[in-house]
Amino acid sequence: MELDLRFESVHEGILVSGTAHLEVTGECGRCLEPLHFERDVDLQELFFYSDSESLPVEDDEEQYTVEDDAIDLEPVLRDAVVTSLPFQPVCREDCKGLCSECGEQLNDDPDHHHEVLDPRWSALAGLTGTAAENDAANKSESDEREES
Ligand SMILES: [Zn+2]
Ligand SMILES: [Zn+2]
């Protein structure tokens, strides 16, 4: 994060304004590919002198104050930056994500799909499996016979 800020002394405190330049890295919320983008976030926040009579008394909004002649920018930056980031970042708007069956990257293979077997055929699928096993068993038996 690079900061380009201006600090102004105003009657009530110190007015901070400027831009935070972010380099964001993360991963796509759909396909988990790493992603990287840059973003500028504008900031403006007034830090009140803690002894200032102009310090607003409402508690519903957090007020930043100058403490011991210093200001803490971290919460201001955090609020501004976090709210500017997408809740679910994606590598691209039309990212197809991962296959829900096997987890394959669908962007690389748009035709990827799985044969969804009609459950009524699943019993038959079991039979062919058994038949193939029997064939294999028969074959190894005949191999043994040939050797002897
Ligand atoms: Zn993606
Ligand atoms: Zn799949």
Tab-separated table of C-alpha atoms and ligand atoms in Angstrom:
chain	number	residue	atom	x	y	z
A	1	MET	CA	0.000	0.000	0.000
A	2	GLU	CA	1.281	3.417	-0.959
A	3	LEU	CA	-0.120	6.490	0.690
A	4	ASP	CA	-0.362	9.935	-0.765
A	5	LEU	CA	-1.831	12.017	2.018
A	6	ARG	CA	-2.243	15.607	2.963
A	7	PHE	CA	-2.492	16.758	6.568
A	8	GLU	CA	-4.201	20.049	7.253
A	9	SER	CA	-4.513	21.794	10.530
A	10	VAL	CA	-8.074	22.923	10.935
A	11	HIS	CA	-9.868	24.489	13.877
A	12	GLU	CA	-11.240	21.200	15.290
A	13	GLY	CA	-8.197	19.043	14.638
A	14	ILE	CA	-6.286	17.564	11.749
A	15	LEU	CA	-7.891	16.848	8.425
A	16	VAL	CA	-6.308	13.943	6.590
A	17	SER	CA	-7.107	13.539	2.936
A	18	GLY	CA	-5.536	11.759	0.025
A	19	THR	CA	-5.278	8.465	-1.718
A	20	ALA	CA	-4.196	4.995	-0.748
A	21	HIS	CA	-2.849	3.054	-3.682
A	22	LEU	CA	-3.403	-0.650	-3.096
A	23	GLU	CA	-1.894	-3.697	-4.630
A	24	VAL	CA	-4.276	-6.477	-3.858
A	25	THR	CA	-3.468	-10.137	-4.097
A	26	GLY	CA	-5.809	-12.960	-3.319
A	27	GLU	CA	-7.556	-15.767	-5.023
A	28	CYS	CA	-10.617	-15.987	-7.188
A	29	GLY	CA	-13.717	-16.763	-5.150
A	30	ARG	CA	-14.890	-19.216	-7.810
A	31	CYS	CA	-11.872	-20.993	-9.270
A	32	LEU	CA	-9.223	-20.292	-6.576
A	33	GLU	CA	-6.728	-19.029	-9.149
A	34	PRO	CA	-4.436	-16.361	-7.706
A	35	LEU	CA	-5.465	-12.862	-8.651
A	36	HIS	CA	-3.797	-9.508	-8.461
A	37	PHE	CA	-5.194	-6.059	-9.039
A	38	GLU	CA	-4.520	-2.480	-8.144
A	39	ARG	CA	-6.929	0.041	-6.777
A	40	ASP	CA	-6.912	3.599	-5.542
A	41	VAL	CA	-8.989	4.437	-2.507
A	42	ASP	CA	-9.766	8.020	-1.599
A	43	LEU	CA	-9.564	8.920	2.051
A	44	GLN	CA	-10.773	11.846	4.028
A	45	GLU	CA	-10.992	11.842	7.772
A	46	LEU	CA	-10.955	14.485	10.436
A	47	PHE	CA	-9.047	13.701	13.608
A	48	PHE	CA	-10.434	15.825	16.406
A	49	TYR	CA	-8.309	17.272	19.146
A	50	SER	CA	-9.398	15.285	22.161
A	51	ASP	CA	-9.768	18.429	24.238
A	52	SER	CA	-11.597	20.200	21.459
A	53	GLU	CA	-14.946	21.638	22.422
A	54	SER	CA	-16.073	20.903	18.922
A	55	LEU	CA	-15.648	17.161	19.454
A	56	PRO	CA	-19.052	15.806	18.544
A	57	VAL	CA	-20.765	13.981	21.367
A	58	GLU	CA	-22.816	11.542	19.303
A	59	ASP	CA	-21.654	8.025	19.950
A	60	ASP	CA	-23.290	6.429	16.955
A	61	GLU	CA	-20.376	7.251	14.684
A	62	GLU	CA	-16.782	6.568	15.593
A	63	GLN	CA	-14.776	9.743	16.018
A	64	TYR	CA	-11.052	9.725	15.536
A	65	THR	CA	-9.004	11.867	17.827
A	66	VAL	CA	-5.494	13.201	18.061
A	67	GLU	CA	-3.843	11.365	20.957
A	68	ASP	CA	-0.528	12.611	22.389
A	69	ASP	CA	0.076	14.741	19.310
A	70	ALA	CA	-0.249	11.687	17.096
A	71	ILE	CA	-2.917	10.157	14.964
A	72	ASP	CA	-3.516	6.502	14.292
A	73	LEU	CA	-4.260	5.999	10.632
A	74	GLU	CA	-4.664	2.267	10.814
A	75	PRO	CA	-8.396	2.071	11.613
A	76	VAL	CA	-9.131	4.732	9.006
A	77	LEU	CA	-7.189	2.870	6.357
A	78	ARG	CA	-8.678	-0.439	7.342
A	79	ASP	CA	-12.238	0.854	7.082
A	80	ALA	CA	-11.636	2.586	3.775
A	81	VAL	CA	-9.729	-0.289	2.214
A	82	VAL	CA	-11.875	-3.163	3.412
A	83	THR	CA	-15.095	-1.531	2.267
A	84	SER	CA	-13.577	-0.855	-1.159
A	85	LEU	CA	-12.689	-4.495	-1.757
A	86	PRO	CA	-15.112	-6.865	-3.415
A	87	PHE	CA	-16.815	-9.260	-1.044
A	88	GLN	CA	-16.132	-12.148	-3.375
A	89	PRO	CA	-13.331	-11.296	-5.799
A	90	VAL	CA	-13.345	-13.112	-9.123
A	91	CYS	CA	-10.538	-13.431	-11.671
A	92	ARG	CA	-13.010	-12.306	-14.325
A	93	GLU	CA	-16.716	-11.649	-14.377
A	94	ASP	CA	-17.540	-14.770	-16.370
A	95	CYS	CA	-15.253	-17.093	-14.422
A	96	LYS	CA	-16.821	-20.527	-14.617
A	97	GLY	CA	-15.221	-21.711	-11.398
A	98	LEU	CA	-14.590	-25.301	-10.520
A	99	CYS	CA	-16.554	-28.402	-11.355
A	100	SER	CA	-18.811	-29.238	-8.439
A	101	GLU	CA	-18.286	-32.947	-9.112
A	102	CYS	CA	-14.522	-33.265	-9.442
A	103	GLY	CA	-13.062	-29.804	-8.797
A	104	GLU	CA	-11.597	-29.368	-12.267
A	105	GLN	CA	-10.914	-25.829	-13.501
A	106	LEU	CA	-13.809	-25.170	-15.892
A	107	ASN	CA	-12.229	-22.105	-17.532
A	108	ASP	CA	-9.610	-24.377	-19.110
A	109	ASP	CA	-12.154	-26.897	-20.278
A	110	PRO	CA	-15.514	-25.334	-21.122
A	111	ASP	CA	-16.937	-28.640	-22.437
A	112	HIS	CA	-16.171	-30.435	-19.197
A	113	HIS	CA	-19.164	-32.290	-17.866
A	114	HIS	CA	-20.038	-35.560	-16.220
A	115	GLU	CA	-22.371	-38.200	-17.535
A	116	VAL	CA	-25.162	-38.182	-15.040
A	117	LEU	CA	-26.412	-41.716	-14.916
A	118	ASP	CA	-30.095	-42.307	-14.598
A	119	PRO	CA	-30.361	-43.978	-11.184
A	120	ARG	CA	-32.465	-46.718	-12.776
A	121	TRP	CA	-29.369	-47.801	-14.729
A	122	SER	CA	-27.050	-47.893	-11.741
A	123	ALA	CA	-27.944	-51.542	-11.040
A	124	LEU	CA	-26.901	-52.415	-14.582
A	125	ALA	CA	-23.673	-50.453	-14.204
A	126	GLY	CA	-22.946	-52.702	-11.227
A	127	LEU	CA	-23.569	-55.769	-13.378
A	128	THR	CA	-21.137	-54.718	-16.106
A	129	GLY	CA	-18.524	-54.091	-13.426
A	130	THR	CA	-19.041	-57.603	-12.105
A	131	ALA	CA	-18.933	-59.084	-15.594
A	132	ALA	CA	-15.636	-57.360	-16.328
A	133	GLU	CA	-14.189	-58.672	-13.066
A	134	ASN	CA	-15.313	-62.179	-13.949
A	135	ASP	CA	-13.658	-61.865	-17.364
A	136	ALA	CA	-10.427	-60.806	-15.745
A	137	ALA	CA	-10.624	-63.689	-13.301
A	138	ASN	CA	-11.312	-66.183	-16.087
A	139	LYS	CA	-8.438	-64.797	-18.101
A	140	SER	CA	-5.915	-65.172	-15.290
A	141	GLU	CA	-7.145	-68.722	-14.702
A	142	SER	CA	-6.614	-69.594	-18.365
A	143	ASP	CA	-3.169	-67.987	-18.266
A	144	GLU	CA	-2.262	-70.249	-15.370
A	145	ARG	CA	-3.487	-73.254	-17.293
A	146	GLU	CA	-1.340	-72.356	-20.265
A	147	GLU	CA	1.729	-72.114	-18.064
A	148	SER	CA	1.235	-75.517	-16.451
B	1	ZN	ZN	-11.793	-17.466	-11.353
B	2	ZN	ZN	-15.813	-32.547	-13.189
